[in-house]
Amino acid sequence: MKDLQDADSHRAPSAAGGAPHGDSGRPVSELRERIWRIIFLSDTAAGKAFDIALLVMIGLSVVVLMLESVEPLRQSYGRWFRILEWASTILFTLEYVTRLAVCARPWRYARSFFGIVDVVAIVPSYLELILPGGQYLLVVRVLRLMRMFRVLKMAHHVSEGSVLLNALAASRRKISVFMLSVTVLVFVEGTAMYLLEGQANPGFSSIPAAIYWAIVTLTTVGYGDVTPVTFFGKVMASIIMLTGFGILAVPTGIVASEMSRAAAPQQPTDERTCAECGTGGHIRRARHCHQCGTVLQA
Amino acid sequence: MKDLQDADSHRAPSAAGGAPHGDSGRPVSELRERIWRIIFLSDTAAGKAFDIALLVMIGLSVVVLMLESVEPLRQSYGRWFRILEWASTILFTLEYVTRLAVCARPWRYARSFFGIVDVVAIVPSYLELILPGGQYLLVVRVLRLMRMFRVLKMAHHVSEGSVLLNALAASRRKISVFMLSVTVLVFVEGTAMYLLEGQANPGFSSIPAAIYWAIVTLTTVGYGDVTPVTFFGKVMASIIMLTGFGILAVPTGIVASEMSRAAAPQQPTDERTCAECGTGGHIRRARHCHQCGTVLQA
Amino acid sequence: MKDLQDADSHRAPSAAGGAPHGDSGRPVSELRERIWRIIFLSDTAAGKAFDIALLVMIGLSVVVLMLESVEPLRQSYGRWFRILEWASTILFTLEYVTRLAVCARPWRYARSFFGIVDVVAIVPSYLELILPGGQYLLVVRVLRLMRMFRVLKMAHHVSEGSVLLNALAASRRKISVFMLSVTVLVFVEGTAMYLLEGQANPGFSSIPAAIYWAIVTLTTVGYGDVTPVTFFGKVMASIIMLTGFGILAVPTGIVASEMSRAAAPQQPTDERTCAECGTGGHIRRARHCHQCGTVLQA
Amino acid sequence: MKDLQDADSHRAPSAAGGAPHGDSGRPVSELRERIWRIIFLSDTAAGKAFDIALLVMIGLSVVVLMLESVEPLRQSYGRWFRILEWASTILFTLEYVTRLAVCARPWRYARSFFGIVDVVAIVPSYLELILPGGQYLLVVRVLRLMRMFRVLKMAHHVSEGSVLLNALAASRRKISVFMLSVTVLVFVEGTAMYLLEGQANPGFSSIPAAIYWAIVTLTTVGYGDVTPVTFFGKVMASIIMLTGFGILAVPTGIVASEMSRAAAPQQPTDERTCAECGTGGHIRRARHCHQCGTVLQA
């Protein structure tokens, strides 16, 4: 989250270093500053237009990527798809180079969260030219959707995202205990169903298949591609479903209580103890001891 | 919510303007006031009867609209459906005109939330006479169900609705960050499944199809019209399901913590600073500085 | 909840009336008191045995009721099922009569929550002898499962149930606004899907069918008996699913915040104002004004 | 939870008993202490390596157990599976014996939570040699996955698990009332659907089948193997689905509020009363009476 929060650190060339010469020693051109303002901020008309153009480009390039996978469309418009894909890749590359150029601390930008996302958005297209079996990079190319977060960020949505991520991070131990418990549960339930239904039902012919069914059921997805057919199988399945119904409450409870805590007004206490009465646990902005009224020392 | 909350502003003719002559300059007739009381309030027997009649009319007209779409019923009773539909449209039109007539500030009513809902409930029926392809207005006609909220409103349910809407509004940023994250997730998962299953499974023959599947799975709907068939596809699907199971906790946590906060007693602080010690952040009803005991100035 | 909470009011014959003669004027027999203790309380060995016997009888009679509906079992064992059913009905009738007889205030018991449940558990069996089409009373007969709550009640589970019911009751307005909103939503979504898919897909051939689909989808049940087949239908369905995923958070948030509030320690304030400084909103056990330290008057 | 929390009580041989001779009277060998540190703790390089090796062994033995159930794999590699299975069983047995040997209080370890899990992980393999129909012990063998918790425990995850278990334990009464209510609900709904659909739909041909469907629906699993086909059946099903959608909020609300309470900062009050004014309910760290300012006595 550090990287998300110190987004402002990719500062205007003139601001970084506190001197008019910037990090590179040469005088900061006014043009460079203006371009920086357009592509990093959105407080000017040009900056907002740039953001919208960026959103459109990202959207378009992902739509092209999706449509290219539709066989009939590829046969008819494959040529156009490739042109659009390369157009967007080249534009993203130009944008990345410009960002590096106008940024006061290019290396810091390059290692930041969005700097990495920006690279990830363009590298796969070049790699596909070189590598065989490059179609697996499709998944990476879809990640360019994450660039959309950059635009949201300008609109101060990031702090909200931070709250979410912090809540998830704060509960990561509880969630990992929970996930391990769920894993044990689906393994046990899957094995039990394999023993109960394995003979009668091809959907439960092996333990891995039965575990797949248990996951589909416990998460309440319930495709129905595998369903119990014997009486005892249905009884067992009913128990599993009711368990899953109750278990669903646990992660929700974890996150909800974590978010309530994050949202609650904090009264953080500090290390000071009262010289007069020895009381500790004062709130930070306290000046007087809450026990005897003596002025607190820092 | 403004419009919902200042519902009382469609005041009795005599109350608006503070003068007995109303906005239109002519003397307020007693009849006009009585009608206003019947159709806008529900504190009289006639007012309650009107509310119930309105509920019945709305229900009936929506039932007719639904039954008309059932082919065998339309062939047998189509004529009756059209008669009932027009009867309700004309009654709603009369009601709307009456509301405008007896309301002290007709223009304000017309622009209010329920004023717009009332127009939306009648306009489509007239438009269908003129426009070709008017059957798409069906969706708009169903919106007349929203008129039912008006009756609930009389029963003071609106403030509860406001709490809900406020909680949703307060968490709109968190929810939009969440929705964008989910979108990125289903795109990535869909593309991954397309690569894993695309060859073997017609249900994953293109990325859009695979993304549709990912949405069906992540939301735990799980139709089962498209299901993985290969081993690695099932492993991937299991991971997606468990993710979706955990992710479901996030919006719930957001709304629950937001609603808890709305329900919690507030201790709002104000702008005052202590003249003696400069401390800020006093609670509103405080008279003494919580730091040095000096009386606070307003 | 009144009835659930004043369960103790079906008091021991000797306790009611505060006199040794009870309501009926005749001296309270020791036997009557002992029977009362066995069937109403569970603080004796006999009382616990009675509770367990009751649980077994209820379970058995419901199992019989279920098995009777299985065609092959009815043909083989139908005779036994009818014998068991009548045995349990007669035993429940005897129990009910005994409860009335040993209870200090029979009429109060008869009108209490569990008194009514007890009658509902036996009446349908007798009614079926008289009424034609009596098989619809099956649903009522299943309600005898509610008698199991009586045994739980003895184990002090009722107060927990009260918390649940109170939380639900406190949020009933929010929930009714939510349910009406969901209703409007599924009607609008159903109509939209009817227009999009109606031609191509027999599952959406009428608005009621499409609304049924919308409910199956929005609640994330997702049978898969009706699924969209056109491209725009799938896009629309995806939007509906993501909406439903988010909407699920709302009732959960309502109940969770309501239950948190019920569980939170209360600091109720009273009506007193400080005679010296006029401050109000003091907590009940406060003796000194929290603003100026003056002693508060009652 | 006792057993989970006093995990530290399986102390180093030298620590237990407070004397250098241990429980068995013979001098504690340094080797024994070193082995104890490796297999019970993970604060040394060897201890961490042991933990990882253990995780791998557990994972491997469960994977083997699963693959053995896949018919084609068993035919090809069945021999290898049996070798691996016995290798892991023997290693686990050796590990268990070592744990007993190096532990200061073997009997206490043997009865602890993880001691029992460790036995459960090895016993079924031996029992299968003796017992006919031993394949049902498969389910027990899968329980060796629970041994993974031991490794997590070392990483201080257990306290998180305790919070989860405590929250569930604290709400067990509410949850049991809820589960009984849900049971009554699915019995009533199932019976109603049997009456509505039983004639027309083989999926509802008996009450147990209809109850199975009601569970599948209420938990929002929705396999689609049984779906309503009549109009009134669909109406009833829609009501059941909307009910289930709302009911899902209840256990979540229970757990969320319970976890919030557990997470909330506590201000525990103590038994002291003010000698001057008699006020009780002071917070623990208070020195002065919050009512009259008199110094509190311990």
Short mmCIF file of C-alpha atoms in Angstrom, two decimals, chain D residues 36-59 95 99 147-155:
data_model
loop_
_atom_site.label_atom_id
_atom_site.label_comp_id
_atom_site.label_asym_id
_atom_site.label_seq_id
_atom_site.Cartn_x
_atom_site.Cartn_y
_atom_site.Cartn_z
CA TRP D 36 12.29 -31.40 21.28
CA ARG D 37 13.18 -27.90 20.06
CA ILE D 38 13.27 -29.04 16.44
CA ILE D 39 9.97 -30.89 16.34
CA PHE D 40 7.90 -28.77 18.73
CA LEU D 41 9.17 -25.25 17.99
CA SER D 42 10.20 -23.51 14.82
CA ASP D 43 12.66 -20.93 16.15
CA THR D 44 15.73 -22.67 14.76
CA ALA D 45 16.78 -23.37 11.16
CA ALA D 46 16.38 -27.10 11.80
CA GLY D 47 12.95 -26.52 13.35
CA LYS D 48 11.78 -24.59 10.31
CA ALA D 49 13.15 -27.24 7.97
CA PHE D 50 11.31 -29.88 9.99
CA ASP D 51 8.05 -27.90 9.71
CA ILE D 52 8.42 -27.62 5.95
CA ALA D 53 9.28 -31.30 5.61
CA LEU D 54 6.21 -32.11 7.68
CA LEU D 55 3.97 -29.95 5.48
CA VAL D 56 5.36 -31.66 2.37
CA MET D 57 4.83 -35.13 3.87
CA ILE D 58 1.24 -34.34 4.85
CA GLY D 59 0.48 -32.81 1.46
CA GLU D 95 7.49 -38.84 14.49
CA ARG D 99 7.28 -36.61 20.19
CA ARG D 147 -1.92 -31.71 11.18
CA MET D 148 -1.18 -28.73 8.96
CA PHE D 149 -2.71 -26.54 11.64
CA ARG D 150 0.18 -27.52 13.89
CA VAL D 151 2.64 -25.77 11.61
CA LEU D 152 0.44 -22.69 11.34
CA LYS D 153 0.22 -22.68 15.10
CA MET D 154 3.92 -22.13 15.36
CA ALA D 155 3.43 -19.00 13.30
#
